[in-house]
Short mmCIF file of C-alpha atoms in Angstrom, two decimals:
data_model
loop_
_atom_site.label_atom_id
_atom_site.label_comp_id
_atom_site.label_asym_id
_atom_site.label_seq_id
_atom_site.Cartn_x
_atom_site.Cartn_y
_atom_site.Cartn_z
CA MET A 20 -24.58 1.16 34.95
CA THR A 21 -25.86 2.83 31.79
CA ASP A 22 -22.91 5.22 31.78
CA LEU A 23 -20.52 2.27 32.10
CA LEU A 24 -22.13 0.49 29.16
CA GLN A 25 -21.95 3.70 27.13
CA GLN A 26 -18.22 3.94 27.80
CA VAL A 27 -17.76 0.29 26.82
CA VAL A 28 -19.59 0.83 23.52
CA GLU A 29 -17.44 3.86 22.71
CA GLY A 30 -14.35 1.88 23.63
CA LEU A 31 -15.35 -0.92 21.26
CA GLY A 32 -15.67 1.60 18.43
CA SER A 33 -12.15 2.92 19.06
CA GLY A 34 -10.84 -0.58 19.64
CA ALA A 35 -12.10 -1.76 16.27
CA VAL A 36 -9.82 0.77 14.57
CA TYR A 37 -6.87 -0.35 16.68
CA ALA A 38 -7.74 -3.96 15.87
CA SER A 39 -7.64 -3.28 12.14
CA LEU A 40 -4.12 -1.81 12.26
CA ALA A 41 -2.99 -4.48 14.74
CA LEU A 42 -4.25 -7.11 12.31
CA ALA A 43 -2.00 -5.61 9.63
CA LEU A 44 0.98 -5.75 12.01
CA VAL A 45 0.25 -9.38 12.83
CA LEU A 46 -0.05 -10.37 9.16
CA ILE A 47 3.36 -8.88 8.39
CA HIS A 48 4.93 -10.53 11.41
CA ARG A 49 3.47 -13.95 10.64
CA PHE A 50 4.74 -13.94 7.08
CA THR A 51 8.16 -12.36 7.56
CA GLY A 52 8.90 -12.15 11.30
CA ILE A 53 9.18 -8.38 10.88
CA VAL A 54 7.59 -5.78 13.16
CA ASN A 55 6.69 -3.05 10.67
CA PHE A 56 7.02 0.33 12.35
CA ALA A 57 5.87 2.01 9.14
CA GLN A 58 2.49 0.26 9.06
CA GLY A 59 0.64 3.30 10.37
CA GLU A 60 2.26 5.60 7.83
CA LEU A 61 1.36 3.28 4.97
CA ALA A 62 -2.24 3.39 6.24
CA MET A 63 -2.05 7.20 6.36
CA LEU A 64 -0.79 7.31 2.76
CA SER A 65 -3.68 5.11 1.65
CA THR A 66 -6.09 7.44 3.44
CA TYR A 67 -4.72 10.38 1.46
CA VAL A 68 -5.35 8.39 -1.72
CA ALA A 69 -8.98 7.90 -0.65
CA TRP A 70 -9.28 11.61 0.22
CA GLN A 71 -7.88 12.61 -3.17
CA LEU A 72 -10.34 10.37 -4.99
CA VAL A 73 -13.30 11.72 -3.01
CA ALA A 74 -12.10 15.31 -3.52
CA SER A 75 -12.01 14.69 -7.27
CA GLY A 76 -15.72 13.82 -7.17
CA MET A 77 -15.72 10.05 -6.76
CA PRO A 78 -18.32 8.69 -4.28
CA PHE A 79 -16.76 7.39 -1.08
CA TRP A 80 -17.96 3.80 -1.44
CA LEU A 81 -16.49 3.70 -4.94
CA ALA A 82 -13.25 5.37 -3.85
CA LEU A 83 -12.78 2.81 -1.05
CA PRO A 84 -12.25 -0.30 -3.22
CA VAL A 85 -10.00 1.71 -5.55
CA THR A 86 -7.97 2.79 -2.53
CA LEU A 87 -7.72 -0.77 -1.26
CA ALA A 88 -6.49 -1.93 -4.68
CA VAL A 89 -3.85 0.82 -4.72
CA SER A 90 -2.84 -0.09 -1.16
CA PHE A 91 -2.50 -3.76 -2.11
CA ALA A 92 -0.22 -2.90 -5.03
CA GLY A 93 1.74 -0.44 -2.87
CA GLY A 94 2.29 -3.03 -0.14
CA MET A 95 3.67 -5.52 -2.66
CA LEU A 96 5.93 -2.83 -4.10
CA VAL A 97 7.30 -1.99 -0.65
CA GLU A 98 8.14 -5.64 0.00
CA ARG A 99 9.88 -6.01 -3.36
CA ILE A 100 11.90 -2.78 -3.30
CA VAL A 101 12.49 -2.02 0.38
CA ILE A 102 12.16 -5.22 2.42
CA ARG A 103 13.43 -8.00 0.17
CA PRO A 104 16.97 -6.60 -0.14
CA VAL A 105 17.40 -6.87 3.65
CA ARG A 106 15.72 -10.25 4.07
CA GLY A 107 17.93 -12.38 6.27
CA ALA A 108 19.78 -9.37 7.65
CA PRO A 109 20.13 -8.85 11.43
CA GLU A 110 16.88 -7.86 13.15
CA LEU A 111 18.22 -4.41 14.02
CA THR A 112 18.88 -3.73 10.34
CA VAL A 113 15.30 -4.57 9.42
CA VAL A 114 13.98 -2.39 12.27
CA ILE A 115 16.06 0.53 11.02
CA VAL A 116 14.73 0.01 7.49
CA THR A 117 11.09 0.10 8.64
CA VAL A 118 11.77 3.19 10.77
CA GLY A 119 13.38 4.82 7.74
CA LEU A 120 10.32 3.89 5.70
CA PHE A 121 8.19 5.54 8.41
CA VAL A 122 10.10 8.81 8.07
CA PHE A 123 10.12 8.68 4.27
CA VAL A 124 6.38 8.07 3.87
CA ASN A 125 5.55 10.77 6.43
CA ALA A 126 7.72 13.31 4.62
CA LEU A 127 6.34 12.25 1.23
CA ALA A 128 2.75 12.79 2.37
CA GLY A 129 3.67 16.23 3.73
CA LEU A 130 5.43 17.13 0.47
CA VAL A 131 2.52 16.07 -1.74
CA TRP A 132 -0.46 17.11 0.38
CA SER A 133 1.16 19.49 2.93
CA PHE A 134 0.85 19.21 6.70
CA THR A 135 -2.40 21.19 6.76
CA VAL A 136 -5.24 19.38 8.53
CA LYS A 137 -7.97 18.27 6.13
CA ASP A 138 -11.53 17.12 6.70
CA PHE A 139 -12.21 13.53 5.72
CA PRO A 140 -15.79 12.56 4.82
CA GLN A 141 -17.72 10.49 7.33
CA PRO A 142 -18.75 7.32 5.48
CA PHE A 143 -21.58 6.53 7.89
CA PRO A 144 -24.76 8.55 8.45
CA ASP A 145 -25.29 10.76 11.47
CA GLY A 146 -27.47 9.64 14.34
CA GLY A 147 -27.89 6.20 15.83
CA ILE A 148 -30.18 4.10 17.97
CA ASP A 149 -30.89 3.93 21.68
CA LEU A 150 -30.78 0.49 23.27
CA ALA A 151 -31.72 0.32 26.97
CA GLY A 152 -30.47 3.87 27.44
CA VAL A 153 -27.17 3.23 25.63
CA ARG A 154 -26.53 5.32 22.53
CA LEU A 155 -25.22 3.34 19.55
CA ASP A 156 -24.04 5.72 16.84
CA TRP A 157 -24.19 4.52 13.26
CA SER A 158 -20.50 5.36 12.93
CA THR A 159 -19.61 3.02 15.81
CA LEU A 160 -21.79 0.24 14.43
CA GLY A 161 -20.35 0.83 10.98
CA ILE A 162 -16.76 0.59 12.19
CA LEU A 163 -17.49 -2.62 14.09
CA GLY A 164 -19.27 -4.01 11.04
CA VAL A 165 -16.38 -3.20 8.68
CA VAL A 166 -13.81 -4.83 10.97
CA ALA A 167 -16.06 -7.89 11.32
CA VAL A 168 -16.30 -8.14 7.52
CA VAL A 169 -12.51 -7.81 7.16
CA MET A 170 -11.97 -10.52 9.76
CA GLY A 171 -14.50 -12.79 8.03
CA LEU A 172 -12.87 -12.29 4.63
CA LEU A 173 -9.43 -13.07 6.03
CA TYR A 174 -10.77 -16.20 7.73
CA GLY A 175 -12.34 -17.32 4.47
CA LEU A 176 -9.12 -16.62 2.56
CA PHE A 177 -6.83 -18.51 4.92
CA GLN A 178 -9.13 -21.43 5.71
CA HIS A 179 -11.04 -22.09 2.50
CA THR A 180 -8.84 -21.15 -0.47
CA SER A 181 -5.76 -22.68 -2.03
CA ALA A 182 -4.04 -19.29 -1.92
CA GLY A 183 -4.68 -19.13 1.82
CA LEU A 184 -3.24 -22.62 2.26
CA VAL A 185 -0.08 -21.59 0.42
CA MET A 186 0.22 -18.43 2.50
CA ARG A 187 -0.19 -20.41 5.73
CA ALA A 188 2.47 -22.85 4.59
CA VAL A 189 4.93 -20.01 3.97
CA ALA A 190 4.08 -18.40 7.29
CA CYS A 191 4.64 -21.71 9.09
CA ASN A 192 7.89 -22.78 7.44
CA PRO A 193 9.20 -20.82 4.44
CA VAL A 194 12.13 -23.21 3.89
CA SER A 195 9.88 -26.26 3.60
CA ALA A 196 7.44 -24.28 1.45
CA ARG A 197 10.25 -23.36 -0.94
CA LEU A 198 11.38 -27.00 -1.16
CA SER A 199 7.77 -27.93 -2.00
CA GLY A 200 7.89 -25.69 -5.05
CA ILE A 201 6.09 -22.66 -3.61
CA ARG A 202 7.41 -19.31 -4.82
CA VAL A 203 8.00 -17.83 -1.38
CA GLY A 204 9.01 -14.40 -2.64
CA ARG A 205 5.72 -13.97 -4.48
CA VAL A 206 3.75 -15.12 -1.44
CA LEU A 207 5.58 -12.64 0.80
CA MET A 208 4.66 -9.87 -1.64
CA LEU A 209 1.03 -10.96 -1.39
CA GLY A 210 1.29 -10.93 2.40
CA TRP A 211 2.61 -7.37 2.46
CA GLY A 212 -0.07 -6.30 0.00
CA LEU A 213 -2.76 -7.88 2.15
CA ALA A 214 -1.42 -6.20 5.30
CA ALA A 215 -1.30 -2.82 3.54
CA THR A 216 -4.93 -3.30 2.48
CA VAL A 217 -6.08 -4.12 6.01
CA GLY A 218 -4.08 -1.19 7.39
CA ALA A 219 -5.72 1.13 4.86
CA VAL A 220 -9.10 0.22 6.34
CA SER A 221 -7.96 1.48 9.75
CA GLY A 222 -6.76 4.77 8.27
CA VAL A 223 -10.02 5.38 6.42
CA LEU A 224 -12.05 4.56 9.53
CA VAL A 225 -10.10 6.81 11.90
CA ALA A 226 -9.60 9.82 9.58
CA PRO A 227 -13.12 11.27 10.08
CA VAL A 228 -12.48 11.32 13.84
CA LEU A 229 -8.87 12.55 13.96
CA PHE A 230 -8.91 14.65 10.77
CA LEU A 231 -6.47 13.92 7.99
CA GLU A 232 -2.83 14.97 8.33
CA PRO A 233 0.51 13.16 7.93
CA ASN A 234 0.99 12.51 11.65
CA MET A 235 -2.51 11.23 12.37
CA MET A 236 -1.57 7.53 12.70
CA GLY A 237 1.25 7.99 15.21
CA GLY A 238 -0.95 7.57 18.27
CA VAL A 239 -3.07 4.88 16.61
CA LEU A 240 0.09 2.86 15.91
CA ILE A 241 0.94 2.82 19.63
CA TYR A 242 -2.50 1.44 20.45
CA ALA A 243 -2.17 -1.10 17.62
CA PHE A 244 1.17 -2.29 19.01
CA ALA A 245 -0.46 -2.69 22.41
CA ALA A 246 -3.31 -4.67 20.82
CA ALA A 247 -0.92 -6.96 18.92
CA THR A 248 1.23 -7.44 22.01
CA LEU A 249 -1.79 -8.26 24.16
CA GLY A 250 -3.34 -10.67 21.67
CA GLY A 251 -0.09 -12.14 20.39
CA PHE A 252 1.91 -11.19 17.30
CA ASP A 253 1.22 -14.54 15.66
CA SER A 254 -2.57 -14.53 16.15
CA PRO A 255 -4.98 -12.58 13.90
CA VAL A 256 -7.81 -13.38 16.31
CA GLY A 257 -5.67 -12.11 19.15
CA ALA A 258 -5.10 -8.84 17.27
CA VAL A 259 -8.85 -8.23 17.07
CA VAL A 260 -9.51 -9.23 20.67
CA GLY A 261 -6.53 -7.20 21.80
CA GLY A 262 -7.65 -4.14 19.84
CA LEU A 263 -11.15 -4.22 21.31
CA SER A 264 -9.74 -4.78 24.81
CA VAL A 265 -7.28 -1.89 24.51
CA GLY A 266 -10.04 0.40 23.23
CA VAL A 267 -12.31 -0.42 26.16
CA ALA A 268 -9.45 -0.15 28.69
CA GLU A 269 -8.44 3.24 27.31
CA THR A 270 -11.98 4.61 27.40
CA LEU A 271 -12.79 3.34 30.89
CA THR A 272 -9.48 4.54 32.30
CA GLY A 273 -9.93 7.98 30.81
CA ALA A 274 -13.49 8.22 32.12
CA TYR A 275 -13.11 6.85 35.63
CA VAL A 276 -9.48 7.39 36.65
CA ASP A 277 -9.12 11.07 37.47
CA VAL A 278 -5.32 11.02 37.38
CA VAL A 279 -5.39 9.80 33.78
CA GLY A 280 -8.31 11.74 32.31
CA ALA A 281 -8.30 12.61 28.63
CA ASP A 282 -4.71 13.88 28.52
CA LEU A 283 -2.84 10.79 29.75
CA LYS A 284 -4.84 8.07 28.01
CA VAL A 285 -1.89 7.41 25.70
CA GLY A 286 -0.13 5.93 28.74
CA VAL A 287 -2.67 3.09 28.88
CA PRO A 288 -1.30 1.16 25.88
CA LEU A 289 2.25 1.62 27.16
CA VAL A 290 1.27 0.11 30.51
CA ILE A 291 -0.45 -2.77 28.71
CA ILE A 292 2.64 -3.46 26.59
CA LEU A 293 4.90 -3.45 29.65
CA ALA A 294 2.57 -5.66 31.68
CA VAL A 295 2.15 -8.24 28.91
CA LEU A 296 5.88 -8.41 28.20
CA LEU A 297 6.56 -9.02 31.88
CA VAL A 298 3.79 -11.55 32.54
CA ARG A 299 3.08 -13.31 29.22
CA PRO A 300 5.41 -12.14 26.43
CA GLU A 301 3.70 -14.28 23.77
CA GLY A 302 0.32 -12.59 24.42
CA LEU A 303 -3.05 -14.07 25.27
CA PHE A 304 -3.45 -16.07 22.04
CA GLY A 305 0.20 -16.41 21.03
CA ARG A 306 2.38 -19.45 21.35
CA ALA A 307 5.74 -19.38 23.06
CA ALA A 308 8.66 -20.15 20.78
CA VAL A 309 10.33 -23.48 21.56
CA GLU A 310 13.90 -24.21 20.50
CA ARG A 311 15.56 -27.59 20.61
CA ALA A 312 18.87 -27.73 22.38
#
């Protein structure tokens, strides 16, 4: 029983990272209806910014807010320069644009910082606490705490601020919001900036574990897609629940299913995506789209 609980705790730590990136995917989709395949690469680029600041001598907890500010500005810039010109285009066109952005950002990071693996500083102290025989590392608790803070801040923004009300109005019906005098284009820029900021958190959290290199977010993005699919692409709460669930499922499957082991764990999110699309395409917390005849 203790071993099972230990695996669950480790899965929650991994799942929190997936939840953070899934939350960024959900934010983009709610505001624009776009599935951003470049979300992981944007998070990776933000992580390199944090690494560069720390390498220049800036303390990590000072470099983090600077990185988040840069990520926010970068997300808005991407929406204005790359996404807005294809707004209203066929869905396949938008998918191709985000895939192209994926390739471009990956190549840019390799050009600037090379493809050499780099160590990223661990923001949390070593060690942990033992609770009923279950080891709780400070890094795991820290990751869970950071994701909880991010979720709380987003809830406060959307539910208790005028800016959040405007953003929810645009996400619900951009045409009506525009007729009400809301500058939809500016709100969409804010949405992309917010998603880039949340995604940057996932990159910074996972880099100490995976090591920093341009391809580090490829696998994480697959898990994030599984989390968003499981929770529902229109539900931020679902993204977090889905991320934690995928993390636990991956860890338990790798530990107790001999056929899977450590090498085939990447198949777990693919199975989850397929199962959800077949049984409940809108996800656990999503709402099915209804069209009037």
